PDB file of C-alpha atoms in Angstrom:
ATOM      1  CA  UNK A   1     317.026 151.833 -70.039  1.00  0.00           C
ATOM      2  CA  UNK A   2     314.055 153.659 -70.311  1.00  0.00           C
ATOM      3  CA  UNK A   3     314.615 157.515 -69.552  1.00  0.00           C
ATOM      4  CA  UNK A   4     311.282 158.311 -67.331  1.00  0.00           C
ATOM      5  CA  UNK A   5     312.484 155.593 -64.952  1.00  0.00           C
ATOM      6  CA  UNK A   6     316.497 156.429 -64.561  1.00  0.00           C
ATOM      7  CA  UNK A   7     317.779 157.053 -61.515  1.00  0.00           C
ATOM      8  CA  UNK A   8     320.298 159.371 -60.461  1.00  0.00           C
ATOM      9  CA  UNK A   9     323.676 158.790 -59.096  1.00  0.00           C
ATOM     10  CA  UNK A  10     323.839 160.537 -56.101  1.00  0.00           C
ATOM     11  CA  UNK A  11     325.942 163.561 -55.366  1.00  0.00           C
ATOM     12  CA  UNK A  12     329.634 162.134 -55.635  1.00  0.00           C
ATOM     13  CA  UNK A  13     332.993 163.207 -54.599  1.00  0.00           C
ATOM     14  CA  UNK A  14     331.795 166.938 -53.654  1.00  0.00           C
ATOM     15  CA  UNK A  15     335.255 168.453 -52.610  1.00  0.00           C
ATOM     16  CA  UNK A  16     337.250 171.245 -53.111  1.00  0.00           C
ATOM     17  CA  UNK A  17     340.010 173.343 -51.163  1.00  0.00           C
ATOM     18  CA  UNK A  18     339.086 177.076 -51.157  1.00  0.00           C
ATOM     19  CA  UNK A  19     341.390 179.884 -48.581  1.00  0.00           C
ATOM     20  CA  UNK A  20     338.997 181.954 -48.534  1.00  0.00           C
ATOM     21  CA  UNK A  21     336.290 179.903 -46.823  1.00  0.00           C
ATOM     22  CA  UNK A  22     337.882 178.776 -43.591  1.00  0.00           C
ATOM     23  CA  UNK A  23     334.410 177.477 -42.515  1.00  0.00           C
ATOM     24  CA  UNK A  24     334.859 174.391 -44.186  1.00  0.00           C
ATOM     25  CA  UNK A  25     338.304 173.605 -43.242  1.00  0.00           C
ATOM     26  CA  UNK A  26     340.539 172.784 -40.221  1.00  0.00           C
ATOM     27  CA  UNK A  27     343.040 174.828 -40.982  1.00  0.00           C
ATOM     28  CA  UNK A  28     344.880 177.008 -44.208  1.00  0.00           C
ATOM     29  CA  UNK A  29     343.763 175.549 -47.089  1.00  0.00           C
ATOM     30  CA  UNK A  30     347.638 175.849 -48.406  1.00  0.00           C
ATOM     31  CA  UNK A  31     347.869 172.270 -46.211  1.00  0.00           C
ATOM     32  CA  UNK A  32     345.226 170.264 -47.587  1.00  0.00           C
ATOM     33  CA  UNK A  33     346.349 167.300 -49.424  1.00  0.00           C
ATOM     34  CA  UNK A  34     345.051 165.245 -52.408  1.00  0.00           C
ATOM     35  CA  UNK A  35     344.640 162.248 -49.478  1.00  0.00           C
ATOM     36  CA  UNK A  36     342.504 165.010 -47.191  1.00  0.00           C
ATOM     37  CA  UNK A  37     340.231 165.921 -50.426  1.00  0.00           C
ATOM     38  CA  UNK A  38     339.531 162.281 -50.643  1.00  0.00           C
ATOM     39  CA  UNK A  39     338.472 161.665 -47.469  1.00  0.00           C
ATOM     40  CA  UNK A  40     335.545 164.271 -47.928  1.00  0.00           C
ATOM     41  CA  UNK A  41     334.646 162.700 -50.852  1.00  0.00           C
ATOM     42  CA  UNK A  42     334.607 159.493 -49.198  1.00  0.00           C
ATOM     43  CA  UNK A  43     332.077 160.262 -46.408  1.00  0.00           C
ATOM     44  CA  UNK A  44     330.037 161.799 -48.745  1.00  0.00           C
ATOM     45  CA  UNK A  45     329.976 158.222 -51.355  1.00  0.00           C
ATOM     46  CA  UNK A  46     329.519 157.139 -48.081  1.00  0.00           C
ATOM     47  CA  UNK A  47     326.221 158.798 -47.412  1.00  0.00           C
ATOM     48  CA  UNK A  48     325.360 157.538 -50.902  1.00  0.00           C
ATOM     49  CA  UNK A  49     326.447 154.023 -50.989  1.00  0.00           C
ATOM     50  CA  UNK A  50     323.989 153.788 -47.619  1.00  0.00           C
ATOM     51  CA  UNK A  51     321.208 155.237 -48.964  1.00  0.00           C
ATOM     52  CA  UNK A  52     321.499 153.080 -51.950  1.00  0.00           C
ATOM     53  CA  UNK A  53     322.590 149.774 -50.627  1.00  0.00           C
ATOM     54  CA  UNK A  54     319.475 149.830 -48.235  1.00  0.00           C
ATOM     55  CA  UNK A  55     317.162 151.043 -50.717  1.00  0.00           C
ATOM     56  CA  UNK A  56     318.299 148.098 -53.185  1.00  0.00           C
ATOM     57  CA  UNK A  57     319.298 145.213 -51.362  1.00  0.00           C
ATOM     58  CA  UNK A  58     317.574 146.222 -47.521  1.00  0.00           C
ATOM     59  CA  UNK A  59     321.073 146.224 -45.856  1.00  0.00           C
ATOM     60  CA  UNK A  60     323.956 148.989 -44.688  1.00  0.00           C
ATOM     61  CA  UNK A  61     327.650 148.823 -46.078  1.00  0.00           C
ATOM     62  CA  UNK A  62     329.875 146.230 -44.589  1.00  0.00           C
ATOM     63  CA  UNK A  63     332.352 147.228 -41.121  1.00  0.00           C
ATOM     64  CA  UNK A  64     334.817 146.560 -44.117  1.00  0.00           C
ATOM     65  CA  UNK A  65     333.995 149.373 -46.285  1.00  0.00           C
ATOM     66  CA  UNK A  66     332.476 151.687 -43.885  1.00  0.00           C
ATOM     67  CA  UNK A  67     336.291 151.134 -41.220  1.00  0.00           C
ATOM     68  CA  UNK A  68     334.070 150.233 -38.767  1.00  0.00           C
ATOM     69  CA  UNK A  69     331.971 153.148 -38.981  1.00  0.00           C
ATOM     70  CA  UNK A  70     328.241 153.168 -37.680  1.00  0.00           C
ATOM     71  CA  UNK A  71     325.039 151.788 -38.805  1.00  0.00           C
ATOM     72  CA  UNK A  72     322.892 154.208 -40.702  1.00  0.00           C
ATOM     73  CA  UNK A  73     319.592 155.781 -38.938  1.00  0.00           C
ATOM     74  CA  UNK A  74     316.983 154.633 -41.292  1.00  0.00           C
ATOM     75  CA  UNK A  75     318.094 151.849 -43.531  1.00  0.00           C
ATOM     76  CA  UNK A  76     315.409 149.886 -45.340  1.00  0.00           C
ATOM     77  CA  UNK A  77     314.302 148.828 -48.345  1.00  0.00           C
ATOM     78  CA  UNK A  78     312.597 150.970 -51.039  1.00  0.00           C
ATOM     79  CA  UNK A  79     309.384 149.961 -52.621  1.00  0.00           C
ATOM     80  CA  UNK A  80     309.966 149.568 -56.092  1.00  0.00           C
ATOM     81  CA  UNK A  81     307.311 147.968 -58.528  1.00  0.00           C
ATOM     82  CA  UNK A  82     309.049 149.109 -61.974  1.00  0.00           C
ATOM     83  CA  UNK A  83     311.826 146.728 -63.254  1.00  0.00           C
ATOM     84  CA  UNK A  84     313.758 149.252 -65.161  1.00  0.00           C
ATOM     85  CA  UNK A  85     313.803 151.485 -61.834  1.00  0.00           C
ATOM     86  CA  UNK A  86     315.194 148.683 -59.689  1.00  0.00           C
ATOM     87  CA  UNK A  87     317.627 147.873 -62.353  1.00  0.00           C
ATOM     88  CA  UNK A  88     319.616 151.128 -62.685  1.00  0.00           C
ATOM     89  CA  UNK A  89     319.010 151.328 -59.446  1.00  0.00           C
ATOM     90  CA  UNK A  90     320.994 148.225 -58.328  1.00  0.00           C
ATOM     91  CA  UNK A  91     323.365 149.524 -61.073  1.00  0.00           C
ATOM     92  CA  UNK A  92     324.349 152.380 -59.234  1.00  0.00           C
ATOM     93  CA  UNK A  93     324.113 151.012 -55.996  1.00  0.00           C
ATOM     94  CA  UNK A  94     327.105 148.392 -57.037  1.00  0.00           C
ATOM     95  CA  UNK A  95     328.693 151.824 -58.939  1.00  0.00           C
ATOM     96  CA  UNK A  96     328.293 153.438 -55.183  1.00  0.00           C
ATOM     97  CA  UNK A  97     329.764 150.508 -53.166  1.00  0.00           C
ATOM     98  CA  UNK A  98     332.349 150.153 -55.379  1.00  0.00           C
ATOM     99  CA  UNK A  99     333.841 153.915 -55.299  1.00  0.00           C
ATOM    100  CA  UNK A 100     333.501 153.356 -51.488  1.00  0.00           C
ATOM    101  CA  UNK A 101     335.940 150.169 -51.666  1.00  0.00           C
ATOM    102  CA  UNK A 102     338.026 152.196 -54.568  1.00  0.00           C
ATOM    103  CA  UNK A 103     338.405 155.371 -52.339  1.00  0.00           C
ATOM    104  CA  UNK A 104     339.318 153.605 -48.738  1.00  0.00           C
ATOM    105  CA  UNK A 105     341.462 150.681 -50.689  1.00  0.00           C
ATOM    106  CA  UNK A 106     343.582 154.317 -52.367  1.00  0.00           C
ATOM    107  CA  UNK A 107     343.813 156.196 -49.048  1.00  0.00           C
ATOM    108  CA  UNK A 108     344.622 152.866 -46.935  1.00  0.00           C
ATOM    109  CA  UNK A 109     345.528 153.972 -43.235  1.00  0.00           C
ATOM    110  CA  UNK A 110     345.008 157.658 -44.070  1.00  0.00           C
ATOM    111  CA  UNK A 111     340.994 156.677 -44.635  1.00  0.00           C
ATOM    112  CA  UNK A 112     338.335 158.081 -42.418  1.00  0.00           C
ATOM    113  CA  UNK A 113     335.661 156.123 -40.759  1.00  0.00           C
ATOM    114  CA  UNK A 114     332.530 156.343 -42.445  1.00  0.00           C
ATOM    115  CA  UNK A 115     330.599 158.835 -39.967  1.00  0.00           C
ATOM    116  CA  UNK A 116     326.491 158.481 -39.037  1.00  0.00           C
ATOM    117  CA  UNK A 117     324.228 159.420 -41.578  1.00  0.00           C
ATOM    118  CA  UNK A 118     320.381 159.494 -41.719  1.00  0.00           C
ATOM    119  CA  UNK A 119     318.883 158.091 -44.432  1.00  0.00           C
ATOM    120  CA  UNK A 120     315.426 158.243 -43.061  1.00  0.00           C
ATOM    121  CA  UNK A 121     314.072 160.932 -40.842  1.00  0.00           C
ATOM    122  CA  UNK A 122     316.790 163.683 -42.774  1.00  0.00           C
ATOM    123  CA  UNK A 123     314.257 163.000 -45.857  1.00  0.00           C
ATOM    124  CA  UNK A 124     311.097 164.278 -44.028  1.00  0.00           C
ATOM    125  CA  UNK A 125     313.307 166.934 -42.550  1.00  0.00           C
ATOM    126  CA  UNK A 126     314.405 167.674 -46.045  1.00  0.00           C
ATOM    127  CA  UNK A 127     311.147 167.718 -47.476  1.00  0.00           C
ATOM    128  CA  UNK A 128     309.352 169.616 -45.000  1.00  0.00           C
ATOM    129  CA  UNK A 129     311.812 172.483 -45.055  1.00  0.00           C
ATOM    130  CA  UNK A 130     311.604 172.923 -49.059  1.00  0.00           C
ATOM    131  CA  UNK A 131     307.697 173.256 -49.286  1.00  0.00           C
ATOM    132  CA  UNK A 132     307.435 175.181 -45.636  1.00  0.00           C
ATOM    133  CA  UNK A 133     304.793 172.986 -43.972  1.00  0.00           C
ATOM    134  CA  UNK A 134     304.268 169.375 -42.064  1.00  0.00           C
ATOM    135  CA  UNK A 135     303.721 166.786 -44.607  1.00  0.00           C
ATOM    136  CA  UNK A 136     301.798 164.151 -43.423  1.00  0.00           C
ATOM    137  CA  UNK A 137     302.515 161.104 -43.460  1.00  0.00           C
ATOM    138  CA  UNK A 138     306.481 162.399 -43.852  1.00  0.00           C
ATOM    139  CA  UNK A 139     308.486 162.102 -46.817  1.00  0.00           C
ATOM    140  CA  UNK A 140     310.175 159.213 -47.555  1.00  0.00           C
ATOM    141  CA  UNK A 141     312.105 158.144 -51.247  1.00  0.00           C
ATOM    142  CA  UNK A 142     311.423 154.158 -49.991  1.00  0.00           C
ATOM    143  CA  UNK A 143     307.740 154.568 -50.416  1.00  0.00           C
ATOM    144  CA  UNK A 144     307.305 154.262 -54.731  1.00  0.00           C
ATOM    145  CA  UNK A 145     309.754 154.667 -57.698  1.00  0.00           C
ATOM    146  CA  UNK A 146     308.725 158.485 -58.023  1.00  0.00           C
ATOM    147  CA  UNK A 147     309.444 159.356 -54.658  1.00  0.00           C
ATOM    148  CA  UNK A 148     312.901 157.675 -55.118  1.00  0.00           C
ATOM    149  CA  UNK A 149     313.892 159.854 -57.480  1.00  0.00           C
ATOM    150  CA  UNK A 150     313.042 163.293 -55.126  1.00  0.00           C
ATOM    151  CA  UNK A 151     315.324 161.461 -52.715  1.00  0.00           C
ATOM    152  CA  UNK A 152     318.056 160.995 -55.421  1.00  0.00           C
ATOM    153  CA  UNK A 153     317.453 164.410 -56.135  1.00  0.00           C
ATOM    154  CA  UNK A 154     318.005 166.082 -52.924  1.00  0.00           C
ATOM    155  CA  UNK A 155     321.476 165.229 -53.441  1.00  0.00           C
ATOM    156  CA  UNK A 156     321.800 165.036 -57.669  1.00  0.00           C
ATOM    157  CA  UNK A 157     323.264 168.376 -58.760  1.00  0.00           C
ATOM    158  CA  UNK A 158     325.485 169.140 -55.555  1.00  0.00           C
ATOM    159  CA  UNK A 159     327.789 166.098 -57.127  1.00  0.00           C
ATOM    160  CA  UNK A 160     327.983 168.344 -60.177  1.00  0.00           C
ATOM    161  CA  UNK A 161     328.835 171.680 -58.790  1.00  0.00           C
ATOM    162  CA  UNK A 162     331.130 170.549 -56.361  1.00  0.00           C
ATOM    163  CA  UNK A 163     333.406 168.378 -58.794  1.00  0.00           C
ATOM    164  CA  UNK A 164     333.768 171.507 -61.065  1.00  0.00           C
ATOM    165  CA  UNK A 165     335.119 173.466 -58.802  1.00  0.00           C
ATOM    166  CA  UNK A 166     337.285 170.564 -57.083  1.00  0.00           C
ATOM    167  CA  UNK A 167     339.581 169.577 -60.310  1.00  0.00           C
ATOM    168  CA  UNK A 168     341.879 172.178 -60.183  1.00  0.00           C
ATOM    169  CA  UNK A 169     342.519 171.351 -56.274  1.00  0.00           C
ATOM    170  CA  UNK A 170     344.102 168.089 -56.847  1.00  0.00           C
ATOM    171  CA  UNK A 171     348.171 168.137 -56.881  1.00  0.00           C
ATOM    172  CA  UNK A 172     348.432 164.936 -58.730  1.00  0.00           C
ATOM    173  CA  UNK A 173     347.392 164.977 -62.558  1.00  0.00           C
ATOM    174  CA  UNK A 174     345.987 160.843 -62.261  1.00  0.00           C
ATOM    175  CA  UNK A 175     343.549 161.852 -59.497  1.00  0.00           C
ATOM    176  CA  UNK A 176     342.786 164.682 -61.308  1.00  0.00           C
ATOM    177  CA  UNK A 177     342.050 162.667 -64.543  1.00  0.00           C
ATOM    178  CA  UNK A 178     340.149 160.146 -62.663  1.00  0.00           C
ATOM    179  CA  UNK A 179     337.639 162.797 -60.774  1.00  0.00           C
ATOM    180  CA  UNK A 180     337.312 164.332 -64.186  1.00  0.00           C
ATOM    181  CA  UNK A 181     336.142 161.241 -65.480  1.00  0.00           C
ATOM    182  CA  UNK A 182     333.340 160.965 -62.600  1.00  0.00           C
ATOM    183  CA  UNK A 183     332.120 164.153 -62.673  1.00  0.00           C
ATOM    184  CA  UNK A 184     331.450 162.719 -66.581  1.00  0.00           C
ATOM    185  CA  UNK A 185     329.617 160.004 -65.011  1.00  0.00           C
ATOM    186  CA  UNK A 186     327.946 162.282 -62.429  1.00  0.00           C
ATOM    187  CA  UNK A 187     326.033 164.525 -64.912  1.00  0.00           C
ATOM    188  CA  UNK A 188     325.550 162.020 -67.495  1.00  0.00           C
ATOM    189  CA  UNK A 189     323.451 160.653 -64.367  1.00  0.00           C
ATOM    190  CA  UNK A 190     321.848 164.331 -63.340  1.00  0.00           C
ATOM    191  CA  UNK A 191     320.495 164.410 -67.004  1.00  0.00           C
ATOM    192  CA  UNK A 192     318.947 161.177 -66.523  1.00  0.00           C
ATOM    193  CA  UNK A 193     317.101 161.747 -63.142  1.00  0.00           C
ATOM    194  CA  UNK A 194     316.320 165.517 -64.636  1.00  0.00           C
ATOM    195  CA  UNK A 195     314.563 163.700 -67.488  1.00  0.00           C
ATOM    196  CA  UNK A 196     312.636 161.035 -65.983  1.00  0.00           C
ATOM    197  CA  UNK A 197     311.443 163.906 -63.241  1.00  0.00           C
ATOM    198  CA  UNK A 198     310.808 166.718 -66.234  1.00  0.00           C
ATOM    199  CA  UNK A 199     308.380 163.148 -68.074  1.00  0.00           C
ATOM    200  CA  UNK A 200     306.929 162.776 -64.745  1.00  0.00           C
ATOM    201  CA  UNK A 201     306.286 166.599 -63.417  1.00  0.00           C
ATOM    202  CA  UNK A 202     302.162 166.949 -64.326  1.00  0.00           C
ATOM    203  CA  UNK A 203     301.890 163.804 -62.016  1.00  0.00           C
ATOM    204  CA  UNK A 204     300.240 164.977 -59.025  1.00  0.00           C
ATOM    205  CA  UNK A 205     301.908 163.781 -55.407  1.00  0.00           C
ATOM    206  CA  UNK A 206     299.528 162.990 -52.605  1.00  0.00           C
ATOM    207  CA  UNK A 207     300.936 166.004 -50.747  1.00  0.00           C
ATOM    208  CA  UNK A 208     298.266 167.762 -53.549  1.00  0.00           C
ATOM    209  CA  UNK A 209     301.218 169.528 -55.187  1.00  0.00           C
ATOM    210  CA  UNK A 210     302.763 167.613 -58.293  1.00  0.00           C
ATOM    211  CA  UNK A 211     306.569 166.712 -58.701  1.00  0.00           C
ATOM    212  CA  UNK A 212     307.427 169.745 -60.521  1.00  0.00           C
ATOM    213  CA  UNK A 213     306.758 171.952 -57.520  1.00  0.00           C
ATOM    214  CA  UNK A 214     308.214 169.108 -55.332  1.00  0.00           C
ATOM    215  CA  UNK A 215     311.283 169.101 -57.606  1.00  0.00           C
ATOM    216  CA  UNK A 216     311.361 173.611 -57.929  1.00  0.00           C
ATOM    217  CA  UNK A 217     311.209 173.564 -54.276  1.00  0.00           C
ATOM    218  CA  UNK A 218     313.906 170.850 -53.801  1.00  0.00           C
ATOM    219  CA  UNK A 219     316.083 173.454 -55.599  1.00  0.00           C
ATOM    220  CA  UNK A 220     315.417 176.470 -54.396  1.00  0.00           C
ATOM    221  CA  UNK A 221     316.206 174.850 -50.715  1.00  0.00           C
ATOM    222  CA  UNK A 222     319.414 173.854 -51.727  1.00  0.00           C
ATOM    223  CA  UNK A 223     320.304 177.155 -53.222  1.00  0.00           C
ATOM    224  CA  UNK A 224     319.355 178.965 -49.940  1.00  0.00           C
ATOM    225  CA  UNK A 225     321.272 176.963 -47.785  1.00  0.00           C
ATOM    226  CA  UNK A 226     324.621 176.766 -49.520  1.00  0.00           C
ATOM    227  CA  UNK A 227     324.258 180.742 -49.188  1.00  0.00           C
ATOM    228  CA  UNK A 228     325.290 182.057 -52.580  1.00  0.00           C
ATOM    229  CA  UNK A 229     324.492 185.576 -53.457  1.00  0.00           C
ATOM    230  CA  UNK A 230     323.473 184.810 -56.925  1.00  0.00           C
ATOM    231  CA  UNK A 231     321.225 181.770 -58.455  1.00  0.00           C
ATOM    232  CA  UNK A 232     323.651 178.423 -58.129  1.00  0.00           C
ATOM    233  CA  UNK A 233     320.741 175.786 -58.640  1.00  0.00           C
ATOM    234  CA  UNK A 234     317.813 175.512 -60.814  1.00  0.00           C
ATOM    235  CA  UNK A 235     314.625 172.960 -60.832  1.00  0.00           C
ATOM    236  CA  UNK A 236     313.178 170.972 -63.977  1.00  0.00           C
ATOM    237  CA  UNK A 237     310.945 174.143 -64.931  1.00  0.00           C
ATOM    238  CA  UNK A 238     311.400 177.994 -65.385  1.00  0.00           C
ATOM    239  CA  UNK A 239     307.226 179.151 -65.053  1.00  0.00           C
ATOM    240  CA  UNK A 240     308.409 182.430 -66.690  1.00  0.00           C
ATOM    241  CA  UNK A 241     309.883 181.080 -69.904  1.00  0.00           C
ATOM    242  CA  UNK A 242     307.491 178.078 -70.308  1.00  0.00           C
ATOM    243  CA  UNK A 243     311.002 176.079 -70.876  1.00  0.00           C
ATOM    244  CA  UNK A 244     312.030 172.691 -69.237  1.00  0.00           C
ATOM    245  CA  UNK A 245     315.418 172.682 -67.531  1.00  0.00           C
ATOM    246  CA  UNK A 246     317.798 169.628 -68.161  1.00  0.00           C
ATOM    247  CA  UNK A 247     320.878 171.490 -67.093  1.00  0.00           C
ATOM    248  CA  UNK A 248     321.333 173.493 -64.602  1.00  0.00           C
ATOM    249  CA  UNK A 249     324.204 176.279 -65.629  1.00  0.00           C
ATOM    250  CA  UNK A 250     324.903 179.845 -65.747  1.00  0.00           C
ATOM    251  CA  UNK A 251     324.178 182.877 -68.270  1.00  0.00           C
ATOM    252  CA  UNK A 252     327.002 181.528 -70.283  1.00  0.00           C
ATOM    253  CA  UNK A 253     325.887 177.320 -70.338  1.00  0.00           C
ATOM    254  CA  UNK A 254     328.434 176.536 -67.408  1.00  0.00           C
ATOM    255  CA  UNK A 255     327.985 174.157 -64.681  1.00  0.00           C
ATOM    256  CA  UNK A 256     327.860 175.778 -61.146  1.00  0.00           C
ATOM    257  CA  UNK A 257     330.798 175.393 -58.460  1.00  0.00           C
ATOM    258  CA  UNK A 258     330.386 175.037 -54.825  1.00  0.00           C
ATOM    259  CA  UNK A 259     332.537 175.166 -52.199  1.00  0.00           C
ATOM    260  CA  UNK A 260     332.995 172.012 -49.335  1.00  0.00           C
ATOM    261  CA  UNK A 261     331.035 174.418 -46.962  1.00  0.00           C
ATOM    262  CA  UNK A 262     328.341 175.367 -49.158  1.00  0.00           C
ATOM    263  CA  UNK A 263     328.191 171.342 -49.754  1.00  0.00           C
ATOM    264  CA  UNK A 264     328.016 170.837 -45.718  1.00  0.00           C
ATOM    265  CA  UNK A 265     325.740 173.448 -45.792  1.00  0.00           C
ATOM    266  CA  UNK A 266     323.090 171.461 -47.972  1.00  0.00           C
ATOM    267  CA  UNK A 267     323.611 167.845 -46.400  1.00  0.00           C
ATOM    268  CA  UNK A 268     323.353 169.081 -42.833  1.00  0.00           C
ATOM    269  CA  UNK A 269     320.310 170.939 -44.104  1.00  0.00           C
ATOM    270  CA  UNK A 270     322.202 173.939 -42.131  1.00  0.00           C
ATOM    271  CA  UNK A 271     322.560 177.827 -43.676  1.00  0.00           C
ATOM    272  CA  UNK A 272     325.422 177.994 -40.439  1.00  0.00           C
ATOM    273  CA  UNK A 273     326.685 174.420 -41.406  1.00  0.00           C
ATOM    274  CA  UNK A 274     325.908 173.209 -37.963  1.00  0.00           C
ATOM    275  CA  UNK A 275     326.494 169.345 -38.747  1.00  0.00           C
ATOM    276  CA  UNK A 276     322.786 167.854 -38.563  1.00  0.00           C
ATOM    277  CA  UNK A 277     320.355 166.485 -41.569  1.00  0.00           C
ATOM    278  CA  UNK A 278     322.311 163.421 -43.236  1.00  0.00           C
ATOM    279  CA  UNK A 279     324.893 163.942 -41.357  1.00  0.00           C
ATOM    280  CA  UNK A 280     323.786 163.931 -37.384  1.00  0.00           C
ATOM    281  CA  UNK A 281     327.404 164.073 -36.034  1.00  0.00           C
ATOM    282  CA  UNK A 282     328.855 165.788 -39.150  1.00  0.00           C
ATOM    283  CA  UNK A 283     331.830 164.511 -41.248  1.00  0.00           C
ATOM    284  CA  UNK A 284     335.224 162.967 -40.776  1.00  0.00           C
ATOM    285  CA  UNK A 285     338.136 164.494 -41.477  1.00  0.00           C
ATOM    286  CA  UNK A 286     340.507 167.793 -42.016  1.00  0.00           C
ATOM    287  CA  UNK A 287     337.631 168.856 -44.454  1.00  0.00           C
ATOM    288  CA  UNK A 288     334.919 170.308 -42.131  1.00  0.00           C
TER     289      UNK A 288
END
């Protein structure tokens, strides 16, 4: 597994039950079950185990493991021509599928229906918010191995962030355990996308701007949509210290925490969280 060419896992499981931020839920907080937190994690592995699936093997998720949910907008096949990318990258596709089966096989008849998500145009959309302009022809991480992993890291880090502040939401210690356990597997993966990005951020991107800025930019978009008052996101480069950034994490080296609205926030590409972006009609369940 060669580290320029690893692939990230997607942004898994990002859930968490906070009072204060009734914009993400239903209702109180003080109601939300473990079987409720699951379900948001589930559309969002859902959004991933798309994305992957068509980029690796051309096709959606089964009506079995999506309940009978939709067909993605934008499903294809990505355009790999490095063996060691399509590898991990069928690796984690089959790691994404099977959390899908995992997670709706646990809930049973309290599972959601996957909802729509965009895996195509939401990319462009993505990318043309980040860097402020029209890029033409539009973004899309199916084109080359590079631009694969810009896709995969639109999402990366919000995996991350979102599992450490979810653990301590859980009521039962095993789920607890377990979603510790994948938010190992979850960074493990965001250092390995952050590395084969940081090896590959002089190359220059036939938008004229090379991946670093592409990768800075992807960032900084995420950290003004989720709407923090203070720094929750970093790229693969600080310009003022000279230094490459493989983690991103707070004055004191600790991972970032968001909140299941700040989350919404960044997947419907929406400051207001007005469901759009990957998520046209938003998601399913009590988690909003």
């Amino acid at each position: 597994m060669k580290a320029a060419y690893a692939i990230a896992l997607v942004g898994l499981l990002a859930f968490a039950a906070h009072a204060a931020d009734a914009r993400s839920l239903k209702q109180d907080s003080s109601a939300i079950t473990d079987a409720d937190i699951l379900n948001f994690a589930l559309n969002l592995e859902c959004l991933e185990a798309q994305f992957y699936s068509c980029a690796v093997y051309g096709k959606p998720l089964s009506a079995e493991l999506t309940g009978n949910g939709p067909a993605p907008i934008g499903c294809q096949s990505a355009n790999f021509s490095n063996d060691d990318v399509y590898n991990i990258a069928m690796d984690v596709a089959n790691d994404e599928i099977t959390h899908v089966k995992y997670l709706r096989t646990a809930l049973g008849n309290s599972s959601v229906q996957c909802p729509l998500v965009n895996i195509g145009s939401a990319f462009s959309d993505a990318a043309n918010a980040v860097l402020n302009t029209t890029l033409s022809p539009p973004f899309s991480p199916y084109v080359n191995d590079l631009f694969f992993l810009h896709g995969a890291f639109i999402f990366e880090d919000v995996g991350v962030t979102a599992y450490k502040g979810a653990l301590t939401s859980f009521k039962s210690k095993d789920i607890m355990t377990a979603a510790a356990g994948i938010m190992a597997v979850e960074a493990y993966h965001a250092g390995y996308v952050r590395t084969a990005l940081i090896e590959s951020g002089d190359v220059v991107t036939p938008y004229g701007v090379n991946v670093t800025t592409i990768v800075n930019a992807i960032a900084a978009g995420r950290d003004m949509l989720d709407g923090t008052e203070f720094n929750s996101d970093e790229g693969i480069y600080n310009a003022m210290t000279g230094d490459y950034i493989l983690v991103p994490t707070d004055g004191n080296a600790i991972a970032f925490s968001r909140t299941p609205a700040q989350v919404l926030q960044i997947v419907y590409l929406s400051a207001d969280g007005t469901p759009g972006g990957f998520f046209p009609n938003g998601v399913n369940g009590k988690i909003q």
